[in-house]
Each structure stands twice: as structure tokens, then as C-alpha cells.
Amino acid sequence: MTDHPEHSDRPRHPGFSEEDVQREVTELQEKSETAARLFDIRRIIGGLFVVYGVIVTIVGITDDDAAIDKAEGVNINLWTGLAMLLLGLFFLAWLKLRPTAPPPPPVAPGDEPSE
């Protein structure tokens, strides 16, 4: 290696300082965490079950006697809709009570544990 500054250990990026790069990395990590919380599978499953549960419950409430007789006297749409609604609410409550854990903080090069 020579003593020229362009051969230092850190690559130089014209127009970007170290603070700019760190700020960009921090912003991308925050966006990634937000996307992970937004697309949590419990939110998607819970939301779909609530929506479908409401629809099937309404169909069950408005069923006529012929549809109930076809199911041997059981209002299957009403019971299935209520069960779907409860399952969806369970998933949403689970999401609210046990949110996803935040990722561990990044380890700085000097903070590594020694063995």
C-alpha cells in the first residue's frame, strides 16, 4: 500500500458523508420494520376472517326456511359466520396483545462481546 489518501481502508463516496449513509440506513430499517408490522400474517388472517364472518353472519340471519331445512334444521350460515367472526377477533386481539418483537439493536464494531 502507498501513503496516498485514495488508498485508505474506508472507500470514499463522492457527495456522501458517513452521516448521510448512516441516516439512510436508519431510515431503511425503520421502513422495513413498519412493513413487517403492517404485513403481519395475524393482521391479514384476522381481517379476512372478520370480513367474511360478518358477511356469512348476515347471510345466516337472512336465510329462509328452505335453506335451514336443507341443512337439517341448523342455521349453518349463522353459526359458521359467528365462528369466523370470533376467530378473526381472536387473531386481531392476539396481534394487539403480543405485537411483533422489535429487532435487536445493531452492534457497533467496538461493542462486540469478548470471549
PDB file of C-alpha atoms in Angstrom:
ATOM      1  CA  MET A   1       0.000   0.000   0.000  1.00  0.00           C
ATOM      2  CA  THR A   2       1.085   3.534  -0.597  1.00  0.00           C
ATOM      3  CA  ASP A   3       0.641   6.606   1.523  1.00  0.00           C
ATOM      4  CA  HIS A   4      -1.918   8.124  -0.830  1.00  0.00           C
ATOM      5  CA  PRO A   5      -5.264   9.091   0.762  1.00  0.00           C
ATOM      6  CA  GLU A   6      -7.261   7.402  -2.018  1.00  0.00           C
ATOM      7  CA  HIS A   7      -5.955   4.001  -0.812  1.00  0.00           C
ATOM      8  CA  SER A   8      -7.318   4.263   2.732  1.00  0.00           C
ATOM      9  CA  ASP A   9      -9.280   1.481   4.446  1.00  0.00           C
ATOM     10  CA  ARG A  10     -12.611   3.256   4.016  1.00  0.00           C
ATOM     11  CA  PRO A  11     -13.908   3.733   0.497  1.00  0.00           C
ATOM     12  CA  ARG A  12     -14.794   7.297  -0.291  1.00  0.00           C
ATOM     13  CA  HIS A  13     -18.080   8.088  -1.985  1.00  0.00           C
ATOM     14  CA  PRO A  14     -18.148  11.465  -3.682  1.00  0.00           C
ATOM     15  CA  GLY A  15     -21.047  13.548  -2.415  1.00  0.00           C
ATOM     16  CA  PHE A  16     -21.936  11.271   0.531  1.00  0.00           C
ATOM     17  CA  SER A  17     -20.654  11.666   4.052  1.00  0.00           C
ATOM     18  CA  GLU A  18     -20.618   8.914   6.671  1.00  0.00           C
ATOM     19  CA  GLU A  19     -23.546  10.633   8.410  1.00  0.00           C
ATOM     20  CA  ASP A  20     -25.591  10.562   5.181  1.00  0.00           C
ATOM     21  CA  VAL A  21     -25.024   6.848   4.776  1.00  0.00           C
ATOM     22  CA  GLN A  22     -25.911   6.114   8.424  1.00  0.00           C
ATOM     23  CA  ARG A  23     -29.065   8.231   8.188  1.00  0.00           C
ATOM     24  CA  GLU A  24     -30.137   6.397   5.016  1.00  0.00           C
ATOM     25  CA  VAL A  25     -29.537   3.008   6.644  1.00  0.00           C
ATOM     26  CA  THR A  26     -31.571   4.040   9.703  1.00  0.00           C
ATOM     27  CA  GLU A  27     -34.470   5.239   7.522  1.00  0.00           C
ATOM     28  CA  LEU A  28     -34.492   1.980   5.552  1.00  0.00           C
ATOM     29  CA  GLN A  29     -34.503  -0.081   8.759  1.00  0.00           C
ATOM     30  CA  GLU A  30     -37.476   1.900  10.108  1.00  0.00           C
ATOM     31  CA  LYS A  31     -39.390   1.412   6.845  1.00  0.00           C
ATOM     32  CA  SER A  32     -38.624  -2.301   6.917  1.00  0.00           C
ATOM     33  CA  GLU A  33     -39.899  -2.637  10.494  1.00  0.00           C
ATOM     34  CA  THR A  34     -43.080  -0.752   9.600  1.00  0.00           C
ATOM     35  CA  ALA A  35     -43.684  -3.018   6.601  1.00  0.00           C
ATOM     36  CA  ALA A  36     -43.114  -6.110   8.757  1.00  0.00           C
ATOM     37  CA  ARG A  37     -45.718  -4.932  11.263  1.00  0.00           C
ATOM     38  CA  LEU A  38     -48.145  -3.950   8.519  1.00  0.00           C
ATOM     39  CA  PHE A  39     -47.984  -7.326   6.786  1.00  0.00           C
ATOM     40  CA  ASP A  40     -48.041  -9.441   9.935  1.00  0.00           C
ATOM     41  CA  ILE A  41     -49.909 -12.635   8.990  1.00  0.00           C
ATOM     42  CA  ARG A  42     -52.146 -12.340  12.065  1.00  0.00           C
ATOM     43  CA  ARG A  43     -53.457  -8.991  10.804  1.00  0.00           C
ATOM     44  CA  ILE A  44     -54.229 -10.406   7.361  1.00  0.00           C
ATOM     45  CA  ILE A  45     -55.878 -13.607   8.624  1.00  0.00           C
ATOM     46  CA  GLY A  46     -57.803 -11.791  11.346  1.00  0.00           C
ATOM     47  CA  GLY A  47     -59.048  -9.110   8.980  1.00  0.00           C
ATOM     48  CA  LEU A  48     -60.193 -11.614   6.376  1.00  0.00           C
ATOM     49  CA  PHE A  49     -61.990 -13.778   8.924  1.00  0.00           C
ATOM     50  CA  VAL A  50     -63.765 -10.744  10.401  1.00  0.00           C
ATOM     51  CA  VAL A  51     -64.904  -9.536   6.978  1.00  0.00           C
ATOM     52  CA  TYR A  52     -66.067 -12.977   5.829  1.00  0.00           C
ATOM     53  CA  GLY A  53     -67.585 -13.671   9.246  1.00  0.00           C
ATOM     54  CA  VAL A  54     -69.724 -10.547   9.034  1.00  0.00           C
ATOM     55  CA  ILE A  55     -70.862 -11.449   5.511  1.00  0.00           C
ATOM     56  CA  VAL A  56     -71.730 -15.061   6.367  1.00  0.00           C
ATOM     57  CA  THR A  57     -73.465 -13.989   9.603  1.00  0.00           C
ATOM     58  CA  ILE A  58     -75.650 -11.553   7.670  1.00  0.00           C
ATOM     59  CA  VAL A  59     -76.485 -14.320   5.195  1.00  0.00           C
ATOM     60  CA  GLY A  60     -77.326 -16.600   8.137  1.00  0.00           C
ATOM     61  CA  ILE A  61     -79.631 -14.020   9.679  1.00  0.00           C
ATOM     62  CA  THR A  62     -81.482 -13.506   6.403  1.00  0.00           C
ATOM     63  CA  ASP A  63     -81.725 -17.223   5.467  1.00  0.00           C
ATOM     64  CA  ASP A  64     -85.191 -18.500   4.691  1.00  0.00           C
ATOM     65  CA  ASP A  65     -86.744 -21.729   5.981  1.00  0.00           C
ATOM     66  CA  ALA A  66     -85.822 -23.662   2.824  1.00  0.00           C
ATOM     67  CA  ALA A  67     -82.086 -23.071   3.374  1.00  0.00           C
ATOM     68  CA  ILE A  68     -82.373 -24.047   7.034  1.00  0.00           C
ATOM     69  CA  ASP A  69     -84.339 -27.189   6.149  1.00  0.00           C
ATOM     70  CA  LYS A  70     -81.671 -28.108   3.597  1.00  0.00           C
ATOM     71  CA  ALA A  71     -79.127 -28.140   6.477  1.00  0.00           C
ATOM     72  CA  GLU A  72     -81.413 -30.410   8.559  1.00  0.00           C
ATOM     73  CA  GLY A  73     -82.766 -27.606  10.721  1.00  0.00           C
ATOM     74  CA  VAL A  74     -79.434 -25.981  11.597  1.00  0.00           C
ATOM     75  CA  ASN A  75     -78.780 -22.405  10.559  1.00  0.00           C
ATOM     76  CA  ILE A  76     -75.298 -23.318   9.393  1.00  0.00           C
ATOM     77  CA  ASN A  77     -74.537 -19.914   7.860  1.00  0.00           C
ATOM     78  CA  LEU A  78     -75.274 -18.134  11.118  1.00  0.00           C
ATOM     79  CA  TRP A  79     -73.140 -20.479  13.236  1.00  0.00           C
ATOM     80  CA  THR A  80     -70.275 -20.544  10.726  1.00  0.00           C
ATOM     81  CA  GLY A  81     -70.357 -16.759  10.404  1.00  0.00           C
ATOM     82  CA  LEU A  82     -70.241 -16.294  14.171  1.00  0.00           C
ATOM     83  CA  ALA A  83     -67.366 -18.771  14.459  1.00  0.00           C
ATOM     84  CA  MET A  84     -65.421 -16.986  11.705  1.00  0.00           C
ATOM     85  CA  LEU A  85     -66.078 -13.654  13.366  1.00  0.00           C
ATOM     86  CA  LEU A  86     -64.795 -14.934  16.716  1.00  0.00           C
ATOM     87  CA  LEU A  87     -61.709 -16.460  15.108  1.00  0.00           C
ATOM     88  CA  GLY A  88     -60.924 -13.204  13.316  1.00  0.00           C
ATOM     89  CA  LEU A  89     -61.342 -11.212  16.518  1.00  0.00           C
ATOM     90  CA  PHE A  90     -59.063 -13.708  18.277  1.00  0.00           C
ATOM     91  CA  PHE A  91     -56.293 -13.123  15.714  1.00  0.00           C
ATOM     92  CA  LEU A  92     -56.651  -9.342  15.967  1.00  0.00           C
ATOM     93  CA  ALA A  93     -56.633  -9.468  19.786  1.00  0.00           C
ATOM     94  CA  TRP A  94     -53.559 -11.693  19.656  1.00  0.00           C
ATOM     95  CA  LEU A  95     -51.854  -9.133  17.426  1.00  0.00           C
ATOM     96  CA  LYS A  96     -52.757  -6.328  19.832  1.00  0.00           C
ATOM     97  CA  LEU A  97     -51.704  -8.190  22.988  1.00  0.00           C
ATOM     98  CA  ARG A  98     -48.492  -9.745  21.580  1.00  0.00           C
ATOM     99  CA  PRO A  99     -47.069  -7.421  18.906  1.00  0.00           C
ATOM    100  CA  THR A 100     -44.031  -8.467  16.911  1.00  0.00           C
ATOM    101  CA  ALA A 101     -40.789  -8.048  18.794  1.00  0.00           C
ATOM    102  CA  PRO A 102     -38.556  -5.240  17.596  1.00  0.00           C
ATOM    103  CA  PRO A 103     -35.287  -6.349  16.057  1.00  0.00           C
ATOM    104  CA  PRO A 104     -32.212  -6.237  18.302  1.00  0.00           C
ATOM    105  CA  PRO A 105     -30.228  -3.013  18.161  1.00  0.00           C
ATOM    106  CA  PRO A 106     -27.283  -3.034  15.778  1.00  0.00           C
ATOM    107  CA  VAL A 107     -23.941  -3.837  17.352  1.00  0.00           C
ATOM    108  CA  ALA A 108     -21.267  -1.214  16.856  1.00  0.00           C
ATOM    109  CA  PRO A 109     -17.837  -2.563  15.858  1.00  0.00           C
ATOM    110  CA  GLY A 110     -16.330  -1.624  19.248  1.00  0.00           C
ATOM    111  CA  ASP A 111     -19.211  -3.064  21.314  1.00  0.00           C
ATOM    112  CA  GLU A 112     -18.740  -6.740  20.415  1.00  0.00           C
ATOM    113  CA  PRO A 113     -18.603  -9.042  23.468  1.00  0.00           C
ATOM    114  CA  SER A 114     -15.243 -10.584  24.143  1.00  0.00           C
ATOM    115  CA  GLU A 115     -14.920 -14.314  24.723  1.00  0.00           C
TER     116      GLU A 115
END
